[in-house]
Each structure stands twice: as C-alpha cells, then as structure tokens.
Coordinates of C-alpha atoms in Angstrom, one line a residue:
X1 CA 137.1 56.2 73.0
X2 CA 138.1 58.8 75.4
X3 CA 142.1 58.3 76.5
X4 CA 143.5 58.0 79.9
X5 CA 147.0 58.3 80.9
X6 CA 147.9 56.1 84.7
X7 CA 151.1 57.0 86.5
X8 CA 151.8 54.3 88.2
X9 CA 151.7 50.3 88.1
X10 CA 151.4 49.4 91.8
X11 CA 147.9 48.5 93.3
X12 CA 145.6 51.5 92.1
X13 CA 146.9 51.9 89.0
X14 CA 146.0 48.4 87.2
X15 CA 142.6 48.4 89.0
X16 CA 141.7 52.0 87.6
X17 CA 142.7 50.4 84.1
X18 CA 140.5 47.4 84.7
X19 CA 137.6 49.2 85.4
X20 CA 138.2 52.0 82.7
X21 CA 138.2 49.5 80.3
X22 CA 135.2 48.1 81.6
X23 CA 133.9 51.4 80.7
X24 CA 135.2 51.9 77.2
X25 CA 138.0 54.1 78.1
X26 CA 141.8 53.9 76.4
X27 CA 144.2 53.6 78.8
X28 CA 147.6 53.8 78.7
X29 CA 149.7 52.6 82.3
X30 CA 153.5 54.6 82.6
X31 CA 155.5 53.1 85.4
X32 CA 158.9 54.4 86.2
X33 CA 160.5 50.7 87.4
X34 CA 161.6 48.5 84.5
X35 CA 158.8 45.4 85.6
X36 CA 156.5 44.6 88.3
X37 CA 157.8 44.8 91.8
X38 CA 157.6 41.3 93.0
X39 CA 156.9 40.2 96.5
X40 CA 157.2 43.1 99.1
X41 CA 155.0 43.0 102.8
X42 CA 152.2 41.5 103.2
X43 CA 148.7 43.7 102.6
X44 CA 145.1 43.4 103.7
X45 CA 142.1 43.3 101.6
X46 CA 139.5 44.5 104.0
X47 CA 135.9 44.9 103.7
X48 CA 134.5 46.7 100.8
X49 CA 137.6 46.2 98.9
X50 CA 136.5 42.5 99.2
X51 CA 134.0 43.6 97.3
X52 CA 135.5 44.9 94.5
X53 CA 137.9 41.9 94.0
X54 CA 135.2 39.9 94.0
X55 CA 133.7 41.9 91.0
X56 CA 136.6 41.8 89.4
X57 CA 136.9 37.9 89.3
X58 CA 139.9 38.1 91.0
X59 CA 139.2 36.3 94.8
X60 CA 140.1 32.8 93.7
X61 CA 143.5 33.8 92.8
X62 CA 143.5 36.2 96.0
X63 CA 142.8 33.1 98.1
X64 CA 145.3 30.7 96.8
X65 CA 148.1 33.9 97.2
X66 CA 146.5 34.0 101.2
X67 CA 149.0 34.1 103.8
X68 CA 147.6 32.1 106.4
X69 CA 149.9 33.8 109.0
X70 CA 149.6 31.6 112.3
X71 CA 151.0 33.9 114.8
X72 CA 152.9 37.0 116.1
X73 CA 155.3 37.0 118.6
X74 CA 156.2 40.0 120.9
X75 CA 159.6 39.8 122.3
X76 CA 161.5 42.3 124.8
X77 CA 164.3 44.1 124.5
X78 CA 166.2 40.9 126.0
X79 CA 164.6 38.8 122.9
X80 CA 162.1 37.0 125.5
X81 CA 158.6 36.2 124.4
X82 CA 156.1 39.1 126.0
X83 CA 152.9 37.4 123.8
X84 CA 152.0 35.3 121.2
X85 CA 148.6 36.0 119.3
X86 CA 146.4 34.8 116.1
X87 CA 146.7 37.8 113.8
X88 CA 143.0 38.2 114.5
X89 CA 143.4 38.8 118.2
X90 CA 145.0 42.3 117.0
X91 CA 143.5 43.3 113.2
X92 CA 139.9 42.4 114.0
X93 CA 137.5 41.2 111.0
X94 CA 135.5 39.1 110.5
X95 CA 137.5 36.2 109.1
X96 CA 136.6 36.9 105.6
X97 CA 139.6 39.3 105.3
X98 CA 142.6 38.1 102.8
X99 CA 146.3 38.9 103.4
X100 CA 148.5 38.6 100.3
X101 CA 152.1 39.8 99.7
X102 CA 151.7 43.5 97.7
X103 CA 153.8 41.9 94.8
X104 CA 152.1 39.2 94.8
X105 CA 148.1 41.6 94.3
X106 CA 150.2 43.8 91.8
X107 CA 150.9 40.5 89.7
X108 CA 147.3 39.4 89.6
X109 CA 145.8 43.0 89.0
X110 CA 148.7 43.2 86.0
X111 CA 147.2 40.5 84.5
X112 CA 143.8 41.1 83.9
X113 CA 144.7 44.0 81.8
X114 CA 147.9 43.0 80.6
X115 CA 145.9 42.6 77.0
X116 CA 143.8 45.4 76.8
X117 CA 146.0 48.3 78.3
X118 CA 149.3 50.0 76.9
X119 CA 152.1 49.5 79.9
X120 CA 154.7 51.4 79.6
X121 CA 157.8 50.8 81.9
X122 CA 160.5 52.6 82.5
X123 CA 159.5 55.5 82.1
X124 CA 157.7 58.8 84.0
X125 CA 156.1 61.9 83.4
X126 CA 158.4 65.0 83.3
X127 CA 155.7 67.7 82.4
X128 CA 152.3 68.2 81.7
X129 CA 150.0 70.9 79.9
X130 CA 146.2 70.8 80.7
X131 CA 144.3 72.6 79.0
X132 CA 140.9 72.9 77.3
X133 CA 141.7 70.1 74.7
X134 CA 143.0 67.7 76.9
X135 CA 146.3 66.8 78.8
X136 CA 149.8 66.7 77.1
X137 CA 152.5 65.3 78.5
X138 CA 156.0 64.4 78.4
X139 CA 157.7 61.8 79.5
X140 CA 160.7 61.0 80.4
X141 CA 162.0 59.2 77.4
X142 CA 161.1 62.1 75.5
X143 CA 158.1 60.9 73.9
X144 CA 155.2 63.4 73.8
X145 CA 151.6 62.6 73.9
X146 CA 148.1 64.1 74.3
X147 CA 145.2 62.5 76.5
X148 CA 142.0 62.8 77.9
X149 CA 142.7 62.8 81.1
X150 CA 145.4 62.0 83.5
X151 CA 145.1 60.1 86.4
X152 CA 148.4 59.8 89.6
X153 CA 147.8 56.6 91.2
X154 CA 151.8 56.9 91.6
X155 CA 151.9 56.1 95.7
X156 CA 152.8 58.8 98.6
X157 CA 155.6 61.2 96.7
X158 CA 153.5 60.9 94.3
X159 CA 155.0 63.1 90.8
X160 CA 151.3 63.6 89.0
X161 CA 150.6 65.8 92.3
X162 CA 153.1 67.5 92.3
X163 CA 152.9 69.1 88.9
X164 CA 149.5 69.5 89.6
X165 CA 149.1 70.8 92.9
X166 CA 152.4 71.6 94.1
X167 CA 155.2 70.1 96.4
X168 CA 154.5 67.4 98.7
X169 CA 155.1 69.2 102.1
X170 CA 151.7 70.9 102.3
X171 CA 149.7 67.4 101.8
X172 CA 152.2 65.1 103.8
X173 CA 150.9 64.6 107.4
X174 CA 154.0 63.1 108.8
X175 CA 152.6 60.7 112.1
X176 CA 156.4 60.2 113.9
X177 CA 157.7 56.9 112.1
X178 CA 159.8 55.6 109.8
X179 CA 160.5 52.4 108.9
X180 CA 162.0 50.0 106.5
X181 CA 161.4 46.8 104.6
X182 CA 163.5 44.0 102.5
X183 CA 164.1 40.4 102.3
X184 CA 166.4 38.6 104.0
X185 CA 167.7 34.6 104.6
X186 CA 165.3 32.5 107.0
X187 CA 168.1 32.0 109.5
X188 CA 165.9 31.2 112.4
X189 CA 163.5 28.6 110.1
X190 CA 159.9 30.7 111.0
X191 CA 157.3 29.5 109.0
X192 CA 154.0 31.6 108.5
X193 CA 154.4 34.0 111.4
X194 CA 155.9 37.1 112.2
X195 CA 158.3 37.5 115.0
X196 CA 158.0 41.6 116.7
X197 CA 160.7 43.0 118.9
X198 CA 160.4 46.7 120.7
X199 CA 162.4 48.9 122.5
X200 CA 161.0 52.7 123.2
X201 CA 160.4 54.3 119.7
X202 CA 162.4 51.1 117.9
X203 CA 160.9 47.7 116.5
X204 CA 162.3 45.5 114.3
X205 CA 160.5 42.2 112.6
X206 CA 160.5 39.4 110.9
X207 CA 157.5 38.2 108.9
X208 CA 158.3 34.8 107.1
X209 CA 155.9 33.8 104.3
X210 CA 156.7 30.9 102.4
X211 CA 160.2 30.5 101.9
X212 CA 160.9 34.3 102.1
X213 CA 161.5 36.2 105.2
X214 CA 160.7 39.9 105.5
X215 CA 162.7 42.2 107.8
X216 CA 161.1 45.3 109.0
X217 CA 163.0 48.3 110.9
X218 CA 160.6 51.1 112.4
X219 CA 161.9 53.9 114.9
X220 CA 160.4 57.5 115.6
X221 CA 161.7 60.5 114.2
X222 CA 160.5 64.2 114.9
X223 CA 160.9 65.1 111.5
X224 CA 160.3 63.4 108.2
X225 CA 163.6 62.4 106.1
X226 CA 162.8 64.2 103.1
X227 CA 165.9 64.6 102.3
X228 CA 166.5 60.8 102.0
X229 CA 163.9 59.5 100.1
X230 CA 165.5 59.3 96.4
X231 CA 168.9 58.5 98.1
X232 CA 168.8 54.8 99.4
X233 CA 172.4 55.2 100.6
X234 CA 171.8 58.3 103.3
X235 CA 168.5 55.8 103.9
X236 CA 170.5 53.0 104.9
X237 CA 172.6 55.0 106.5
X238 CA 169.9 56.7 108.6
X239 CA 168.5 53.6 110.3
X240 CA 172.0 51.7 111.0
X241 CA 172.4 55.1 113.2
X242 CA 169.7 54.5 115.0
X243 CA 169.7 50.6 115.6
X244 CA 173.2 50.3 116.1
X245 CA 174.3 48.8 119.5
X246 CA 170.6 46.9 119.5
X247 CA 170.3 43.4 120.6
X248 CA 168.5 39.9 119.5
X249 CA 168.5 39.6 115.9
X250 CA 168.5 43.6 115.3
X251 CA 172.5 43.5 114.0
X252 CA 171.5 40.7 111.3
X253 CA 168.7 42.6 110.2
X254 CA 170.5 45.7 109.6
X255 CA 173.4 43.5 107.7
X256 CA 170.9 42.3 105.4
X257 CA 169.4 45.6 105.1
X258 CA 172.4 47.2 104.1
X259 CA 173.1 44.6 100.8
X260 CA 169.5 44.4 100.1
X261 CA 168.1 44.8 96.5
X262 CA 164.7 45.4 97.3
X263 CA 165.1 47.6 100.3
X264 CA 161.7 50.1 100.6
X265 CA 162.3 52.7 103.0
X266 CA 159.5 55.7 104.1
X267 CA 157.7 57.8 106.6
X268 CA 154.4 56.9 108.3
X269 CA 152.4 59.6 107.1
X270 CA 149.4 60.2 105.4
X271 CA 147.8 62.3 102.5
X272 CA 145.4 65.1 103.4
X273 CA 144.4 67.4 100.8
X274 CA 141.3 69.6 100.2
X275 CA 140.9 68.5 96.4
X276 CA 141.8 65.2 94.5
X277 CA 141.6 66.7 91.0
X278 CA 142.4 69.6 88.9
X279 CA 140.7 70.1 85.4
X280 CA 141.4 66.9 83.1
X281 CA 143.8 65.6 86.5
X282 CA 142.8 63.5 89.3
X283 CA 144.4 61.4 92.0
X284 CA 143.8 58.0 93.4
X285 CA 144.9 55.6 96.0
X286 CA 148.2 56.8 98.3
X287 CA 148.7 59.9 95.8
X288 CA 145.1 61.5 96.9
X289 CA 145.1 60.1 100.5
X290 CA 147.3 57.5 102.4
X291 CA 146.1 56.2 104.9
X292 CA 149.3 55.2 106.5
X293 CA 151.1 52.3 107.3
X294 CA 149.4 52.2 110.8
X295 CA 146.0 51.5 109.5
X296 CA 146.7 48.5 107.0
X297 CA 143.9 50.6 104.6
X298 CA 146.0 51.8 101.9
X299 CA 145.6 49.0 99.5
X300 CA 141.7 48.9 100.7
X301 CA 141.3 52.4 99.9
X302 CA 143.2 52.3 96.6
X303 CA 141.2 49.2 95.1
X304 CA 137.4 50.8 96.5
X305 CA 138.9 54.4 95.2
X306 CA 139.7 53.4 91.4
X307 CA 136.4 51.3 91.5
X308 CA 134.6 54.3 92.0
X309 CA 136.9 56.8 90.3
X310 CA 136.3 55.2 86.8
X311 CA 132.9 54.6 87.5
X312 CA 132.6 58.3 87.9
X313 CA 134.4 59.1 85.0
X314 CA 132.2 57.4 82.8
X315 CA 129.2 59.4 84.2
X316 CA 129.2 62.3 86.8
X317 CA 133.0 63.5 86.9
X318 CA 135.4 64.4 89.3
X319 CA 133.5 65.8 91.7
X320 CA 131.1 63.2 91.8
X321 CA 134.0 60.8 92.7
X322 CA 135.1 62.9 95.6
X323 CA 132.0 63.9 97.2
X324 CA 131.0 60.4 97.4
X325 CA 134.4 58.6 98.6
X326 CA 135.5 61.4 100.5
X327 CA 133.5 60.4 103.7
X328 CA 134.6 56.5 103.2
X329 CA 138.5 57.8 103.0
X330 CA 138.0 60.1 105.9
X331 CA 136.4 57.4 107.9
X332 CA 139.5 55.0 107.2
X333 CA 142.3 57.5 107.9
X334 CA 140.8 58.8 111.1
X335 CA 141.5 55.3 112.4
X336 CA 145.2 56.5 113.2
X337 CA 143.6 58.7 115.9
X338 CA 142.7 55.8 117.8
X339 CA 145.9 54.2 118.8
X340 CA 147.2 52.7 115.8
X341 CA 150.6 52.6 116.9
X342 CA 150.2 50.0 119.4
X343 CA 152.6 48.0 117.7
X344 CA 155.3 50.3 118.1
X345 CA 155.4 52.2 121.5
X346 CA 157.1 55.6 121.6
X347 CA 158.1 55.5 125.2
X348 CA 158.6 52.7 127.8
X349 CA 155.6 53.4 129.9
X350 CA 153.4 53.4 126.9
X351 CA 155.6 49.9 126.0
X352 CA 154.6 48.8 129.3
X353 CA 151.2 49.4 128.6
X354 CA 151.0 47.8 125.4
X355 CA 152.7 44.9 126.5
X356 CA 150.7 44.0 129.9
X357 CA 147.8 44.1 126.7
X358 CA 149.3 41.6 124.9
X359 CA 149.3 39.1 127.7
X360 CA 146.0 39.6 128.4
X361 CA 144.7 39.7 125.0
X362 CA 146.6 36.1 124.5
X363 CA 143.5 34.9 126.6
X364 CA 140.7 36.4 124.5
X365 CA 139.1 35.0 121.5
X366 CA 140.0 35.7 117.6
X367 CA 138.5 38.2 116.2
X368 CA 137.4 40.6 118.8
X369 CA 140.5 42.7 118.0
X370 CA 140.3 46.2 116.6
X371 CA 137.0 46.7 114.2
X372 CA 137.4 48.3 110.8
X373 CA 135.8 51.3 110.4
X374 CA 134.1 51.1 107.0
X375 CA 131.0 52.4 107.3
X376 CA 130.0 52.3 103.4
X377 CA 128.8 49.3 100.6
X378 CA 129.6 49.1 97.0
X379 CA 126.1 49.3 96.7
X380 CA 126.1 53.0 97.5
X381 CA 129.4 53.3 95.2
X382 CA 127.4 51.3 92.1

C-alpha cells in the first residue's frame, strides 16, 4: 500500500484518512495537541458537504450532535434588543443544513478511523525532504520516517505549507478582523441561542449550547497580529486593549477570556494561493484555502476537499484534484465579497444600516436569508 503522512487532526485531516483508506492507502495522522480538541464554536455542514457525511455514514450521529439554535439576538451598544431572528432568517438554506460544535465533528470523524489509521499526537513535523523516492520527514520528537506522500490539512498557519511553499504572508489575505473564542459560565441562563452585541468595528457574543456558553470577541484591525499568534499572552492582551471601557456583558467576557483554557484567537482571513501541491506534497482544507470565518464554509470546504483529494490520489493525481475543486473553492470564498461582514459593522453608518435590516428582516420568513453559493454535486466530484 502506498503511505500517506496527515498534519493535522482537526476536520480535514480525519476525513482525508477515511477516504484514503477507503482507497487502500496507509495513513498515518500527526497532530501537534496531546488529544482531540473538544467542544469549540459551532460549524455548518452545508450543501455538498452534506453529501459527503452522508457517504460516510456519519449523518445520524451529525443529527443527534445538531444544535437546534432558536434565536439570535442583536443588542446596541446600551445592551437593548435591536432584533431577534431564526438563524435561518440570516444563513439561508434550505433547512437540511446541520450545525454542530467543531469538537463535537472532530470527535465523530476521529472515530471512524480511530482503528484503521496511526494517530500520532503530540507531535509535528520539523523538516521534510521530497524527493524522487518519496517524502522524509522529521518530526518533532525526533523520529524520522519516509512516505508516499504528505498531505497539510494543519488549518490557516498551516506548517506543511510552509516548508513547502514558503512563509505564510504571501498566501494570507487578511479581510480586517480579529476575533476570539472560549468558554465561559452561563451567568445569564441562555439556552440554545446566541446573544450579539456591536459597537463600530467591535462585537462581542454569547452562543450557549447545551450547558456550555461560548464567548466571542471580534474587533477590526488594519493589520494582522502576526506577531501574536503563538503567544496567547500578548493575544489576550491585545483584545482587553481594545474592549476595555465597553459596556453590557463585554467586561465579563473579557474576565473569562483572560483565565480561559481553551481560548482560540485569529485573523479573518483567507488562503489564496496559485498551487495546492508541490511534488509528493499537497494541501487541503484551511491550509490550501480558508475560506474565512465570514463565510461559515471552511469546514464545508474541508470535508468536500479531502473527499475529492483522496479520490484523486487514487487515480488522476494532484492536478486532477485542483483543477476540478478549484472552481467549487473559488465559488465559496468569493462569498466574502458580498457583504459577509454584516454581522460585524466597521463603522456606525454601516451599523445603522445593518441594524434598520435586522428589524425588517424579523418580519420575513425562514429561510429566505443569504443563499449558498455551491454551484457543484458530488456527482461531478465521483
């Protein structure tokens, strides 16, 4: 059997292995966390990626881990209610559409291939050598190994890409945000809904699902935060700056953010690059081409990209893979161009805007929200 080596345990990861297996591939899974991140934001499973879970077996489970969110509530500045809406009324779809916390997709991926794939945690890759006989590499544990191939399904800063392609910057399309995400007490006893305050270029959340709450901080920023991204101290730092002095509930979610264990801090951006692979090297999922944050895609794109990627493997190659998601992907991140960041208004007239649409939109019916712009089958994919 051919070998494959995944970076990454997440979303992508797991479902490339699943469907390498499928096709008689070895795979090996190398995640740098010690286990499974559990819980984490809730994600959409959209259209074809529907699809692919359904293939997979997996949409009973999916179900039973569905949300079933009930409402979002826009408040002012002052902490008044500007709207309350169905999640429909914003997302579109078609009803069909499942919303699951990411740890919660991660868990259920893990184990179908739990038994049939080598998961090794704890560990990353430090170097890499491809060449004509295949790929070795060498993690960071020190052990050394040769594979097939080599696959980065290991998010936005992803490390596969950069030892393969180069540093970050010149792929990173940085779209203005920044935001932040953790779990924190349910001190104002939500149930299934999400609670959304805005000031100009500043929102903060809560998003309760089951017992757990999730807090959200988002705020513009001219520049990305590189800097901050491996140092969750300057992080936390950076977004008590720009909160601080904030009414409603903003000074109890930037407590609990600051003694959070799970705290996930990043840029909106996306991934643009000309080329997802490089000899025995390929990408997939957020390392080849976030979507961002704005477009609720990414876990979309990354189950519908390693469905095709390993069916590609097993047949036409690399190219193959990109010439015939490439249009799909496009298709999905262009979506930020249409006013994706409705949600979070820059300025007070565009706040303005967006909120006199909220009260109008409370009036019209579920589902005639935003469309998703998937114009692709798995039948063209097959």
């Amino acid at each position: 059997m051919s070998s494959v080596l995944v970076s990454g345990a997440s979303i992508a990861g797991p479902a490339l292995a699943f469907w390498l297996r499928r096709h008689g591939f070895e795979v090996t899974v190398v995640e740098k966390s010690h286990t499974l991140r559990g819980g984490g934001y809730p994600i959409d499973i959209r259209g074809t990626a529907l699809g692919v879970v359904d293939r997979m077996g997996l949409l009973p489970r999916l179900r039973e881990a569905h949300v079933h969110t009930r409402r979002i509530t826009f408040l002012d500045a002052n902490g008044s209610q500007v709207a309350s809406l169905r999640p429909e009324s914003l997302m579109g779809g078609d009803g069909h559409d499942l919303e699951v916390r990411r740890g919660d997709l991660a868990e259920v991926l893990f184990d179908t291939v739990r038994d049939d794939v080598e998961f090794l945690f704890d560990n990353s890759i430090v170097a890499m050598d491809d060449h004509a006989g295949g790929v070795d590499v060498t993690f960071r544990s020190g052990l050394q190994r040769t594979y097939d191939h080599v696959v980065g399904a290991d998010g936005l800063h992803s490390a596969v890409r950069a030892l393969t392609f180069g540093p970050e910057e010149q792929f990173h399309r940085y779209l203005g945000y920044c935001f932040a995400g953790f779990t924190m007490p349910n001190h104002l006893g939500l149930e299934q809904e999400a609670v959304l305050w805005n000031e100009p270029g500043r929102a903060a959340a809560l998003y309760a699902i089951g017992e757990q709450v999730h807090g959200f901080l988002s705020f513009t920023r001219a520049e990305a935060p590189f800097g901050a991204f491996n140092d969750p101290r300057a992080q936390r730092d950076l977004v008590a700056s720009v909160f601080a002095g904030d009414g409603w509930e903003v000074p109890a979610l930037v407590e609990a953010m600051r003694s959070a264990d799970d705290l996930f801090f990043d840029t909106v951006s996306q991934i643009r690059m000309p080329r997802w692979s490089s000899g025995r090297v390929a990408l997939v999922g957020d390392a080849a081409y976030a979507p961002s944050f704005l477009t609720g895609q990414g876990s979309s794109l990354a189950l519908v990209g390693a469905y095709v990627l390993a069916g590609r493997m097993a047949g036409h190659g690399f190219e193959a893979y990109e010439r015939e998601l490439r249009p799909f992907v496009e298709a999905n991140q262009n979506l930020v161009e249409e006013g994706n960041a409705e949600l979070f208004p820059g300025t007070p007239e565009a706040l303005a805007a967006r909120n006199a649409a909220l009260r109008a939109r409370e009036t019209v019916p579920a589902g005639a929200g935003r469309p998703e712009h998937s114009a692709f089958t798995l039948s063209e994919f097959s």
